[in-house]
PDB file of C-alpha atoms in Angstrom:
ATOM      1  CA  MET A   1      16.313  54.802  19.526  1.00 39.00           C
ATOM      2  CA  THR A   2      15.563  54.617  15.813  1.00 37.00           C
ATOM      3  CA  ARG A   3      19.106  53.453  15.086  1.00 38.00           C
ATOM      4  CA  ASP A   4      18.791  50.722  17.720  1.00 41.00           C
ATOM      5  CA  ARG A   5      15.643  49.423  16.115  1.00 40.00           C
ATOM      6  CA  LEU A   6      17.226  49.546  12.677  1.00 39.00           C
ATOM      7  CA  ALA A   7      20.307  47.696  13.945  1.00 41.00           C
ATOM      8  CA  ALA A   8      18.148  45.051  15.591  1.00 44.00           C
ATOM      9  CA  HIS A   9      16.157  44.594  12.401  1.00 43.00           C
ATOM     10  CA  ARG A  10      19.323  44.196  10.344  1.00 44.00           C
ATOM     11  CA  ALA A  11      20.683  41.697  12.849  1.00 44.00           C
ATOM     12  CA  ARG A  12      17.508  39.614  12.570  1.00 47.00           C
ATOM     13  CA  ARG A  13      17.747  39.715   8.776  1.00 46.00           C
ATOM     14  CA  GLN A  14      21.372  38.621   8.819  1.00 45.00           C
ATOM     15  CA  ALA A  15      20.609  35.842  11.276  1.00 44.00           C
ATOM     16  CA  GLY A  16      17.755  34.688   9.065  1.00 46.00           C
ATOM     17  CA  ALA A  17      19.991  34.753   5.991  1.00 43.00           C
ATOM     18  CA  ILE A  18      22.688  32.737   7.772  1.00 39.00           C
ATOM     19  CA  GLU A  19      20.091  30.218   8.930  1.00 44.00           C
ATOM     20  CA  MET A  20      18.680  29.835   5.435  1.00 42.00           C
ATOM     21  CA  GLN A  21      22.199  29.384   4.041  1.00 43.00           C
ATOM     22  CA  SER A  22      22.929  26.669   6.589  1.00 42.00           C
ATOM     23  CA  ILE A  23      19.758  24.866   5.558  1.00 42.00           C
ATOM     24  CA  SER A  24      20.640  25.049   1.876  1.00 41.00           C
ATOM     25  CA  GLN A  25      24.129  23.677   2.634  1.00 39.00           C
ATOM     26  CA  ALA A  26      22.915  20.822   4.831  1.00 41.00           C
ATOM     27  CA  PRO A  27      24.460  17.377   4.292  1.00 38.00           C
ATOM     28  CA  SER A  28      22.938  15.220   1.618  1.00 39.00           C
ATOM     29  CA  SER A  29      21.635  12.765   4.249  1.00 40.00           C
ATOM     30  CA  ASP A  30      19.390  15.535   5.610  1.00 45.00           C
ATOM     31  CA  ARG A  31      18.200  16.676   2.208  1.00 44.00           C
ATOM     32  CA  PRO A  32      14.685  15.936   0.987  1.00 43.00           C
ATOM     33  CA  TYR A  33      14.108  12.655  -0.735  1.00 42.00           C
ATOM     34  CA  ALA A  34      15.122  13.453  -4.299  1.00 45.00           C
ATOM     35  CA  ASN A  35      16.006  10.118  -5.853  1.00 50.00           C
ATOM     36  CA  ASN A  36      13.252   7.535  -6.106  1.00 55.00           C
ATOM     37  CA  ASP A  37      15.344   5.073  -8.128  1.00 54.00           C
ATOM     38  CA  HIS A  38      15.980   1.782  -6.413  1.00 60.00           C
ATOM     39  CA  ALA A  39      16.941  -1.704  -7.484  1.00 59.00           C
ATOM     40  CA  PRO A  40      13.721  -3.694  -7.959  1.00 65.00           C
ATOM     41  CA  ASN A  41      13.280  -6.687  -5.704  1.00 78.00           C
ATOM     42  CA  ASP A  42      11.975  -9.979  -7.041  1.00 81.00           C
ATOM     43  CA  ILE A  43       8.752 -10.232  -5.078  1.00 85.00           C
ATOM     44  CA  SER A  44       7.960 -13.640  -6.581  1.00 84.00           C
ATOM     45  CA  THR A  45      10.162 -15.117  -3.827  1.00 89.00           C
ATOM     46  CA  MET A  46       9.500 -14.624  -0.142  1.00 90.00           C
ATOM     47  CA  SER A  47      13.005 -13.238   0.480  1.00 91.00           C
ATOM     48  CA  GLY A  48      12.532 -10.680  -2.285  1.00 91.00           C
ATOM     49  CA  PHE A  49       9.093  -9.841  -0.926  1.00 92.00           C
ATOM     50  CA  TYR A  50      10.511  -9.221   2.564  1.00 93.00           C
ATOM     51  CA  ALA A  51      13.270  -7.021   1.106  1.00 93.00           C
ATOM     52  CA  GLU A  52      10.766  -4.936  -0.838  1.00 93.00           C
ATOM     53  CA  VAL A  53       8.542  -4.479   2.223  1.00 93.00           C
ATOM     54  CA  THR A  54      11.554  -3.295   4.247  1.00 94.00           C
ATOM     55  CA  SER A  55      12.524  -0.855   1.478  1.00 94.00           C
ATOM     56  CA  ILE A  56       8.974   0.508   1.332  1.00 94.00           C
ATOM     57  CA  GLN A  57       8.947   1.049   5.100  1.00 95.00           C
ATOM     58  CA  GLN A  58      12.190   3.025   4.814  1.00 95.00           C
ATOM     59  CA  SER A  59      10.663   5.160   2.055  1.00 95.00           C
ATOM     60  CA  ILE A  60       7.612   5.811   4.247  1.00 95.00           C
ATOM     61  CA  SER A  61       9.965   7.030   6.995  1.00 96.00           C
ATOM     62  CA  GLN A  62      11.534   9.406   4.467  1.00 96.00           C
ATOM     63  CA  PHE A  63       8.051  10.530   3.437  1.00 96.00           C
ATOM     64  CA  ASN A  64       7.232  11.364   7.062  1.00 96.00           C
ATOM     65  CA  ALA A  65      10.499  13.301   7.356  1.00 96.00           C
ATOM     66  CA  ASN A  66       9.555  15.291   4.248  1.00 96.00           C
ATOM     67  CA  ILE A  67       6.194  16.132   5.806  1.00 96.00           C
ATOM     68  CA  ALA A  68       7.903  17.486   8.922  1.00 96.00           C
ATOM     69  CA  ASN A  69      10.220  19.597   6.745  1.00 96.00           C
ATOM     70  CA  ILE A  70       7.267  20.914   4.740  1.00 94.00           C
ATOM     71  CA  ALA A  71       5.508  21.976   7.938  1.00 94.00           C
ATOM     72  CA  ASP A  72       8.701  23.722   9.074  1.00 94.00           C
ATOM     73  CA  LEU A  73       9.033  25.577   5.755  1.00 92.00           C
ATOM     74  CA  HIS A  74       5.401  26.647   5.933  1.00 91.00           C
ATOM     75  CA  ALA A  75       6.053  28.125   9.376  1.00 90.00           C
ATOM     76  CA  ARG A  76       9.211  29.880   8.135  1.00 89.00           C
ATOM     77  CA  SER A  77       7.315  31.308   5.192  1.00 85.00           C
ATOM     78  CA  LEU A  78       4.680  32.822   7.474  1.00 84.00           C
ATOM     79  CA  ASN A  79       7.353  34.279   9.771  1.00 84.00           C
ATOM     80  CA  ALA A  80       9.744  35.538   7.082  1.00 78.00           C
ATOM     81  CA  LEU A  81      11.125  39.005   7.905  1.00 75.00           C
ATOM     82  CA  SER A  82      12.278  39.899   4.421  1.00 77.00           C
ATOM     83  CA  GLU A  83      11.472  39.272   0.795  1.00 76.00           C
ATOM     84  CA  GLU A  84      14.732  37.326   0.395  1.00 83.00           C
ATOM     85  CA  GLN A  85      13.762  34.902   3.149  1.00 83.00           C
ATOM     86  CA  SER A  86      10.285  34.537   1.713  1.00 80.00           C
ATOM     87  CA  THR A  87      11.677  33.800  -1.766  1.00 83.00           C
ATOM     88  CA  ALA A  88      14.163  31.260  -0.416  1.00 87.00           C
ATOM     89  CA  ASN A  89      11.431  29.535   1.603  1.00 85.00           C
ATOM     90  CA  THR A  90       9.108  29.431  -1.391  1.00 85.00           C
ATOM     91  CA  SER A  91      11.791  27.897  -3.593  1.00 89.00           C
ATOM     92  CA  GLN A  92      12.691  25.217  -1.040  1.00 92.00           C
ATOM     93  CA  LEU A  93       9.051  24.480  -0.346  1.00 91.00           C
ATOM     94  CA  ALA A  94       8.281  24.030  -4.044  1.00 91.00           C
ATOM     95  CA  GLU A  95      11.270  21.712  -4.485  1.00 94.00           C
ATOM     96  CA  LEU A  96      10.415  19.660  -1.427  1.00 95.00           C
ATOM     97  CA  THR A  97       6.739  19.455  -2.411  1.00 93.00           C
ATOM     98  CA  ASP A  98       7.669  18.148  -5.864  1.00 94.00           C
ATOM     99  CA  SER A  99      10.043  15.500  -4.474  1.00 95.00           C
ATOM    100  CA  THR A 100       7.457  14.450  -1.883  1.00 95.00           C
ATOM    101  CA  ARG A 101       4.840  14.142  -4.611  1.00 94.00           C
ATOM    102  CA  ALA A 102       7.181  11.917  -6.613  1.00 94.00           C
ATOM    103  CA  LEU A 103       7.910   9.844  -3.513  1.00 95.00           C
ATOM    104  CA  SER A 104       4.217   9.378  -2.688  1.00 93.00           C
ATOM    105  CA  ASN A 105       3.447   8.269  -6.250  1.00 93.00           C
ATOM    106  CA  ASP A 106       6.380   5.855  -6.138  1.00 94.00           C
ATOM    107  CA  LEU A 107       5.175   4.415  -2.841  1.00 93.00           C
ATOM    108  CA  SER A 108       1.676   3.979  -4.194  1.00 91.00           C
ATOM    109  CA  ARG A 109       3.015   2.151  -7.251  1.00 92.00           C
ATOM    110  CA  ARG A 110       5.262  -0.139  -5.197  1.00 92.00           C
ATOM    111  CA  ILE A 111       2.526  -1.025  -2.711  1.00 91.00           C
ATOM    112  CA  LYS A 112       0.234  -1.886  -5.613  1.00 89.00           C
ATOM    113  CA  ALA A 113       2.984  -4.037  -7.140  1.00 89.00           C
ATOM    114  CA  LEU A 114       3.128  -6.099  -3.941  1.00 88.00           C
ATOM    115  CA  GLN A 115      -0.270  -7.501  -4.868  1.00 84.00           C
ATOM    116  CA  THR A 116       0.897  -8.947  -8.154  1.00 83.00           C
ATOM    117  CA  PRO A 117      -0.546 -12.499  -8.333  1.00 80.00           C
ATOM    118  CA  ILE A 118       2.106 -15.127  -7.650  1.00 79.00           C
ATOM    119  CA  SER A 119       1.379 -18.659  -8.788  1.00 80.00           C
ATOM    120  CA  GLY A 120       2.380 -21.700  -6.817  1.00 80.00           C
ATOM    121  CA  ILE A 121       2.593 -20.106  -3.356  1.00 81.00           C
ATOM    122  CA  THR A 122       1.276 -21.866  -0.294  1.00 84.00           C
ATOM    123  CA  ARG A 123      -1.674 -20.651   1.697  1.00 83.00           C
ATOM    124  CA  ASN A 124       0.623 -19.812   4.613  1.00 88.00           C
ATOM    125  CA  ASP A 125       2.835 -17.615   2.397  1.00 87.00           C
ATOM    126  CA  ALA A 126      -0.246 -15.937   0.958  1.00 86.00           C
ATOM    127  CA  GLU A 127      -1.431 -15.095   4.482  1.00 87.00           C
ATOM    128  CA  ILE A 128       2.003 -13.673   5.356  1.00 90.00           C
ATOM    129  CA  ARG A 129       1.962 -11.508   2.234  1.00 89.00           C
ATOM    130  CA  LYS A 130      -1.516 -10.260   3.047  1.00 87.00           C
ATOM    131  CA  ASN A 131      -0.496  -9.228   6.577  1.00 90.00           C
ATOM    132  CA  ARG A 132       2.662  -7.432   5.412  1.00 91.00           C
ATOM    133  CA  ILE A 133       0.806  -5.595   2.639  1.00 90.00           C
ATOM    134  CA  THR A 134      -1.841  -4.505   5.132  1.00 89.00           C
ATOM    135  CA  LEU A 135       0.921  -3.233   7.445  1.00 92.00           C
ATOM    136  CA  VAL A 136       2.705  -1.048   4.869  1.00 93.00           C
ATOM    137  CA  HIS A 137      -0.634   0.080   3.436  1.00 91.00           C
ATOM    138  CA  GLY A 138      -1.757   1.260   6.882  1.00 91.00           C
ATOM    139  CA  LYS A 139       1.510   3.114   7.530  1.00 94.00           C
ATOM    140  CA  PHE A 140       1.327   4.860   4.161  1.00 94.00           C
ATOM    141  CA  VAL A 141      -2.289   5.903   4.705  1.00 93.00           C
ATOM    142  CA  GLU A 142      -1.354   7.308   8.138  1.00 94.00           C
ATOM    143  CA  ALA A 143       1.447   9.318   6.508  1.00 94.00           C
ATOM    144  CA  LEU A 144      -0.957  10.617   3.867  1.00 94.00           C
ATOM    145  CA  GLN A 145      -3.405  11.664   6.577  1.00 94.00           C
ATOM    146  CA  ARG A 146      -0.600  13.469   8.424  1.00 94.00           C
ATOM    147  CA  TYR A 147       0.394  15.285   5.234  1.00 94.00           C
ATOM    148  CA  GLN A 148      -3.224  16.221   4.559  1.00 94.00           C
ATOM    149  CA  THR A 149      -3.606  17.634   8.075  1.00 94.00           C
ATOM    150  CA  VAL A 150      -0.448  19.754   7.720  1.00 94.00           C
ATOM    151  CA  GLU A 151      -1.578  21.178   4.388  1.00 93.00           C
ATOM    152  CA  GLN A 152      -5.087  21.930   5.634  1.00 92.00           C
ATOM    153  CA  GLN A 153      -3.765  23.706   8.733  1.00 93.00           C
ATOM    154  CA  TYR A 154      -1.376  25.925   6.791  1.00 89.00           C
ATOM    155  CA  ARG A 155      -3.925  26.643   4.083  1.00 88.00           C
ATOM    156  CA  GLN A 156      -6.123  28.117   6.798  1.00 90.00           C
ATOM    157  CA  ARG A 157      -3.169  30.093   8.226  1.00 89.00           C
ATOM    158  CA  TYR A 158      -2.340  31.498   4.807  1.00 86.00           C
ATOM    159  CA  ARG A 159      -5.960  32.535   4.384  1.00 85.00           C
ATOM    160  CA  ASP A 160      -5.908  34.219   7.778  1.00 87.00           C
ATOM    161  CA  ARG A 161      -2.744  36.084   6.754  1.00 83.00           C
ATOM    162  CA  VAL A 162      -4.371  37.266   3.494  1.00 80.00           C
ATOM    163  CA  GLU A 163      -7.367  38.501   5.462  1.00 82.00           C
ATOM    164  CA  ARG A 164      -5.158  40.431   7.887  1.00 82.00           C
ATOM    165  CA  GLN A 165      -3.155  41.994   5.053  1.00 75.00           C
ATOM    166  CA  PHE A 166      -6.324  43.146   3.325  1.00 73.00           C
ATOM    167  CA  LYS A 167      -7.620  44.659   6.548  1.00 77.00           C
ATOM    168  CA  ILE A 168      -4.400  46.700   6.730  1.00 72.00           C
ATOM    169  CA  VAL A 169      -5.342  48.248   3.394  1.00 71.00           C
ATOM    170  CA  LYS A 170      -9.063  48.440   4.084  1.00 73.00           C
ATOM    171  CA  PRO A 171      -9.940  48.134   7.773  1.00 75.00           C
ATOM    172  CA  ASN A 172     -13.697  48.433   7.129  1.00 74.00           C
ATOM    173  CA  ALA A 173     -13.800  45.658   4.526  1.00 74.00           C
ATOM    174  CA  THR A 174     -17.083  43.787   4.245  1.00 75.00           C
ATOM    175  CA  PRO A 175     -17.298  39.998   4.688  1.00 81.00           C
ATOM    176  CA  GLU A 176     -18.023  39.670   0.972  1.00 78.00           C
ATOM    177  CA  GLU A 177     -14.873  41.604   0.079  1.00 75.00           C
ATOM    178  CA  LEU A 178     -12.810  39.551   2.505  1.00 74.00           C
ATOM    179  CA  SER A 179     -14.142  36.325   1.024  1.00 76.00           C
ATOM    180  CA  ALA A 180     -13.421  37.509  -2.520  1.00 74.00           C
ATOM    181  CA  VAL A 181      -9.857  38.507  -1.658  1.00 69.00           C
ATOM    182  CA  VAL A 182      -9.082  35.414   0.425  1.00 73.00           C
ATOM    183  CA  ASN A 183     -10.543  32.932  -2.054  1.00 74.00           C
ATOM    184  CA  ASP A 184      -9.749  35.055  -5.133  1.00 66.00           C
ATOM    185  CA  THR A 185     -13.015  33.889  -6.697  1.00 49.00           C
ATOM    186  CA  GLU A 186     -13.041  34.345 -10.488  1.00 51.00           C
ATOM    187  CA  GLY A 187      -9.976  36.601 -10.234  1.00 50.00           C
ATOM    188  CA  SER A 188     -11.966  39.327  -8.497  1.00 50.00           C
ATOM    189  CA  GLY A 189      -9.644  39.441  -5.479  1.00 53.00           C
ATOM    190  CA  ASP A 190      -6.916  41.400  -7.267  1.00 55.00           C
ATOM    191  CA  GLY A 191      -9.385  44.011  -8.510  1.00 59.00           C
ATOM    192  CA  ILE A 192     -10.824  44.585  -5.058  1.00 60.00           C
ATOM    193  CA  PHE A 193      -7.364  44.772  -3.509  1.00 56.00           C
ATOM    194  CA  LEU A 194      -6.059  47.248  -6.092  1.00 61.00           C
ATOM    195  CA  GLN A 195      -9.123  49.392  -5.679  1.00 61.00           C
ATOM    196  CA  ALA A 196      -8.569  49.436  -1.929  1.00 58.00           C
ATOM    197  CA  ILE A 197      -4.921  50.408  -2.444  1.00 57.00           C
ATOM    198  CA  SER A 198      -5.878  53.349  -4.672  1.00 59.00           C
ATOM    199  CA  SER A 199      -8.093  54.773  -1.941  1.00 57.00           C
ATOM    200  CA  SER A 200      -5.654  54.091   0.903  1.00 57.00           C
ATOM    201  CA  ASN A 201      -3.384  56.747   2.389  1.00 53.00           C
ATOM    202  CA  ARG A 202      -0.779  54.080   3.315  1.00 57.00           C
ATOM    203  CA  TYR A 203       0.453  53.387  -0.200  1.00 52.00           C
ATOM    204  CA  GLY A 204       3.852  51.851   0.622  1.00 54.00           C
ATOM    205  CA  GLU A 205       2.489  49.498   3.247  1.00 58.00           C
ATOM    206  CA  SER A 206      -0.446  48.657   1.019  1.00 59.00           C
ATOM    207  CA  ARG A 207       1.812  47.674  -1.879  1.00 62.00           C
ATOM    208  CA  GLN A 208       3.818  45.429   0.432  1.00 66.00           C
ATOM    209  CA  ALA A 209       0.604  43.855   1.697  1.00 66.00           C
ATOM    210  CA  TYR A 210      -0.515  43.289  -1.901  1.00 62.00           C
ATOM    211  CA  ARG A 211       2.749  41.505  -2.803  1.00 69.00           C
ATOM    212  CA  GLU A 212       2.396  39.223   0.211  1.00 70.00           C
ATOM    213  CA  VAL A 213      -1.218  38.473  -0.658  1.00 71.00           C
ATOM    214  CA  GLN A 214      -0.141  37.415  -4.144  1.00 71.00           C
ATOM    215  CA  GLU A 215       2.488  35.112  -2.648  1.00 76.00           C
ATOM    216  CA  ARG A 216      -0.051  33.635  -0.239  1.00 79.00           C
ATOM    217  CA  HIS A 217      -2.456  32.984  -3.080  1.00 73.00           C
ATOM    218  CA  GLN A 218       0.268  30.992  -4.825  1.00 78.00           C
ATOM    219  CA  ASP A 219       0.914  29.068  -1.606  1.00 83.00           C
ATOM    220  CA  ILE A 220      -2.796  28.358  -1.226  1.00 84.00           C
ATOM    221  CA  GLN A 221      -3.069  27.155  -4.824  1.00 83.00           C
ATOM    222  CA  ARG A 222      -0.084  24.871  -4.355  1.00 87.00           C
ATOM    223  CA  ILE A 223      -1.620  23.463  -1.161  1.00 89.00           C
ATOM    224  CA  GLU A 224      -4.990  22.893  -2.836  1.00 88.00           C
ATOM    225  CA  HIS A 225      -3.234  21.072  -5.685  1.00 89.00           C
ATOM    226  CA  THR A 226      -1.449  18.888  -3.139  1.00 90.00           C
ATOM    227  CA  LEU A 227      -4.692  18.167  -1.287  1.00 90.00           C
ATOM    228  CA  ALA A 228      -6.345  17.112  -4.545  1.00 91.00           C
ATOM    229  CA  GLU A 229      -3.474  14.703  -5.218  1.00 91.00           C
ATOM    230  CA  LEU A 230      -3.700  13.328  -1.684  1.00 90.00           C
ATOM    231  CA  ALA A 231      -7.426  12.750  -2.150  1.00 90.00           C
ATOM    232  CA  GLN A 232      -6.664  10.721  -5.282  1.00 90.00           C
ATOM    233  CA  LEU A 233      -4.055   8.696  -3.404  1.00 88.00           C
ATOM    234  CA  PHE A 234      -6.594   7.984  -0.661  1.00 85.00           C
ATOM    235  CA  ASN A 235      -8.999   6.676  -3.308  1.00 87.00           C
ATOM    236  CA  ASP A 236      -6.272   4.526  -4.833  1.00 85.00           C
ATOM    237  CA  MET A 237      -5.370   3.055  -1.461  1.00 86.00           C
ATOM    238  CA  ALA A 238      -9.045   2.364  -0.653  1.00 83.00           C
ATOM    239  CA  THR A 239      -9.447   0.595  -4.000  1.00 82.00           C
ATOM    240  CA  LEU A 240      -6.242  -1.323  -3.357  1.00 76.00           C
ATOM    241  CA  ILE A 241      -7.438  -2.688  -0.023  1.00 69.00           C
ATOM    242  CA  GLU A 242     -10.752  -3.707  -1.603  1.00 67.00           C
ATOM    243  CA  GLN A 243      -8.907  -5.560  -4.361  1.00 64.00           C
ATOM    244  CA  GLN A 244      -6.682  -7.199  -1.774  1.00 62.00           C
ATOM    245  CA  GLN A 245      -9.706  -8.407   0.188  1.00 60.00           C
ATOM    246  CA  GLU A 246     -11.253  -9.726  -3.013  1.00 59.00           C
ATOM    247  CA  LYS A 247      -8.064 -11.634  -3.813  1.00 58.00           C
ATOM    248  CA  VAL A 248      -7.950 -13.029  -0.288  1.00 57.00           C
ATOM    249  CA  ASP A 249     -11.583 -14.120  -0.591  1.00 59.00           C
ATOM    250  CA  ASN A 250     -10.819 -15.790  -3.915  1.00 60.00           C
ATOM    251  CA  LEU A 251      -7.815 -17.504  -2.358  1.00 58.00           C
ATOM    252  CA  ASP A 252      -9.937 -18.743   0.537  1.00 60.00           C
ATOM    253  CA  THR A 253     -12.574 -19.955  -1.919  1.00 63.00           C
ATOM    254  CA  ARG A 254      -9.972 -21.821  -3.966  1.00 63.00           C
ATOM    255  CA  ALA A 255      -8.458 -23.265  -0.802  1.00 58.00           C
ATOM    256  CA  ALA A 256     -11.896 -24.445   0.347  1.00 58.00           C
ATOM    257  CA  GLU A 257     -12.509 -25.980  -3.080  1.00 64.00           C
ATOM    258  CA  VAL A 258      -9.146 -27.736  -2.909  1.00 60.00           C
ATOM    259  CA  ASP A 259     -10.004 -29.071   0.556  1.00 63.00           C
ATOM    260  CA  THR A 260     -13.376 -30.266  -0.697  1.00 69.00           C
ATOM    261  CA  ASP A 261     -11.832 -31.895  -3.755  1.00 68.00           C
ATOM    262  CA  THR A 262      -9.170 -33.495  -1.564  1.00 70.00           C
ATOM    263  CA  LYS A 263     -11.785 -34.917   0.795  1.00 76.00           C
ATOM    264  CA  ARG A 264     -13.866 -36.144  -2.118  1.00 77.00           C
ATOM    265  CA  GLY A 265     -10.785 -37.706  -3.691  1.00 70.00           C
ATOM    266  CA  THR A 266      -9.890 -39.367  -0.397  1.00 75.00           C
ATOM    267  CA  GLU A 267     -13.378 -40.778  -0.104  1.00 77.00           C
ATOM    268  CA  GLN A 268     -13.237 -42.062  -3.676  1.00 77.00           C
ATOM    269  CA  VAL A 269      -9.849 -43.656  -3.009  1.00 74.00           C
ATOM    270  CA  GLU A 270     -11.237 -45.341   0.099  1.00 78.00           C
ATOM    271  CA  VAL A 271     -14.188 -46.638  -1.905  1.00 77.00           C
ATOM    272  CA  ALA A 272     -11.836 -47.880  -4.624  1.00 74.00           C
ATOM    273  CA  VAL A 273      -9.653 -49.565  -2.016  1.00 75.00           C
ATOM    274  CA  GLY A 274     -12.746 -51.202  -0.554  1.00 77.00           C
ATOM    275  CA  HIS A 275     -13.820 -52.403  -3.973  1.00 76.00           C
ATOM    276  CA  ALA A 276     -10.307 -53.723  -4.650  1.00 77.00           C
ATOM    277  CA  ARG A 277     -10.247 -55.559  -1.331  1.00 82.00           C
ATOM    278  CA  SER A 278     -13.684 -57.022  -1.997  1.00 80.00           C
ATOM    279  CA  ALA A 279     -12.675 -58.114  -5.470  1.00 79.00           C
ATOM    280  CA  ARG A 280      -9.499 -59.623  -4.141  1.00 83.00           C
ATOM    281  CA  ARG A 281     -11.463 -61.455  -1.448  1.00 83.00           C
ATOM    282  CA  LYS A 282     -13.927 -62.733  -4.026  1.00 83.00           C
ATOM    283  CA  ARG A 283     -11.095 -63.923  -6.245  1.00 83.00           C
ATOM    284  CA  TRP A 284      -9.626 -65.901  -3.321  1.00 85.00           C
ATOM    285  CA  ILE A 285     -13.035 -67.347  -2.567  1.00 85.00           C
ATOM    286  CA  CYS A 286     -13.461 -68.394  -6.178  1.00 83.00           C
ATOM    287  CA  PHE A 287      -9.957 -69.876  -6.162  1.00 81.00           C
ATOM    288  CA  TRP A 288     -10.570 -71.970  -3.066  1.00 84.00           C
ATOM    289  CA  LEU A 289     -14.000 -72.990  -4.310  1.00 82.00           C
ATOM    290  CA  THR A 290     -12.373 -74.145  -7.514  1.00 86.00           C
ATOM    291  CA  VAL A 291      -9.746 -76.050  -5.545  1.00 82.00           C
ATOM    292  CA  VAL A 292     -12.445 -77.650  -3.399  1.00 82.00           C
ATOM    293  CA  VAL A 293     -14.508 -78.572  -6.472  1.00 82.00           C
ATOM    294  CA  ILE A 294     -11.445 -80.064  -8.118  1.00 86.00           C
ATOM    295  CA  LEU A 295     -10.576 -82.016  -4.999  1.00 82.00           C
ATOM    296  CA  VAL A 296     -14.178 -83.217  -4.627  1.00 80.00           C
ATOM    297  CA  ALA A 297     -14.328 -84.243  -8.275  1.00 80.00           C
ATOM    298  CA  LEU A 298     -10.992 -85.989  -7.957  1.00 79.00           C
ATOM    299  CA  GLY A 299     -12.152 -87.768  -4.815  1.00 79.00           C
ATOM    300  CA  ILE A 300     -15.386 -88.865  -6.463  1.00 82.00           C
ATOM    301  CA  GLY A 301     -13.537 -90.071  -9.536  1.00 77.00           C
ATOM    302  CA  LEU A 302     -11.068 -92.016  -7.456  1.00 74.00           C
ATOM    303  CA  GLY A 303     -13.856 -93.455  -5.347  1.00 75.00           C
ATOM    304  CA  VAL A 304     -15.791 -94.665  -8.388  1.00 75.00           C
ATOM    305  CA  TYR A 305     -12.675 -96.131  -9.913  1.00 72.00           C
ATOM    306  CA  PHE A 306     -11.620 -97.976  -6.819  1.00 73.00           C
ATOM    307  CA  SER A 307     -15.159 -99.200  -6.194  1.00 77.00           C
ATOM    308  CA  GLN A 308     -15.198-100.771  -9.636  1.00 75.00           C
ATOM    309  CA  HIS A 309     -11.615-101.973  -9.482  1.00 71.00           C
ATOM    310  CA  PRO A 310     -10.765-103.091  -5.966  1.00 70.00           C
ATOM    311  CA  PRO A 311      -7.069-103.576  -5.374  1.00 65.00           C
ATOM    312  CA  GLY A 312      -7.422-107.399  -4.557  1.00 63.00           C
ATOM    313  CA  SER A 313      -9.631-108.268  -7.513  1.00 58.00           C
ATOM    314  CA  SER A 314      -6.899-107.920 -10.057  1.00 55.00           C
ATOM    315  CA  SER A 315      -4.494-110.306  -8.275  1.00 54.00           C
ATOM    316  CA  SER A 316      -7.275-112.938  -7.734  1.00 55.00           C
ATOM    317  CA  SER A 317      -8.144-112.932 -11.390  1.00 55.00           C
ATOM    318  CA  SER A 318      -4.535-113.435 -12.337  1.00 56.00           C
ATOM    319  CA  SER A 319      -4.223-116.491  -9.992  1.00 55.00           C
ATOM    320  CA  SER A 320      -7.350-118.181 -11.314  1.00 55.00           C
ATOM    321  CA  THR A 321      -6.191-117.835 -14.873  1.00 55.00           C
ATOM    322  CA  ALA A 322      -2.808-119.359 -14.038  1.00 50.00           C
ATOM    323  CA  THR A 323      -4.386-122.501 -12.311  1.00 53.00           C
ATOM    324  CA  ALA A 324      -6.705-123.175 -15.196  1.00 52.00           C
ATOM    325  CA  THR A 325      -3.881-123.102 -17.646  1.00 54.00           C
ATOM    326  CA  ALA A 326      -1.905-125.590 -15.613  1.00 50.00           C
TER     327      ALA A 326
END
């Protein structure tokens, strides 16, 4: 019976080792996101802006895939049957956490860069940019919230595991001792655990429990570091959306001012056109008045002249003068 159990245990260990080896030899397409380098897109043009938004959405999908892999590695770490499996899980989890951290920082930087002021764009293009930025911002925040939830859940599971391991060494542990060991406040957890081991009659099992507790403390510290970084990213994203709204408000204000100036300019042009038409009409009036005055003066002059010099008087005078001479 003992041999059967031993054989079964060895079989589980071998199966776990084979599974871990298959994970480590997975194709590069299934590997965690490790390369954040990408050709920058010229977001000053709308085509470049669309390309960058599409690239960011693809990176967010990779970020979500990393989160799922992190949750899986957390579960494997809690269910590891041997120290080799636990070590392999810890190494992969640390590597994946680092690459995911780099990816999240890169995403935050690229989303911020989308808000770089672009001069000379139309109001319609500005509205399109605002909507697309809001879309990728919302997706990234949802991914951050998902990551935060995963880390919080497994932090609590690690703490529960530490508490169970300590109870193996000291079943009658007080709540204060449990809290000190789980939270390792001021480094007092190790002292309490070692003291419990020295008074335990299950030395081998106690030492194994102590090693696992140390590993869990490292996992908890790594998770708390990640949660602190996520909190900072949340603050950055909240600030980003506030700045975006402020820029949109400024754009609306400038657009309203442009509309007002345009209307005022149109009104001034209409007034100027009216003045020009009135001046032109007055000039024509003056012209025709001048023509009329000239014609009247000419008529009066001609009338006076002809009244003093009738057309027949000149010929009569010439005839009289000729008769007298004869």
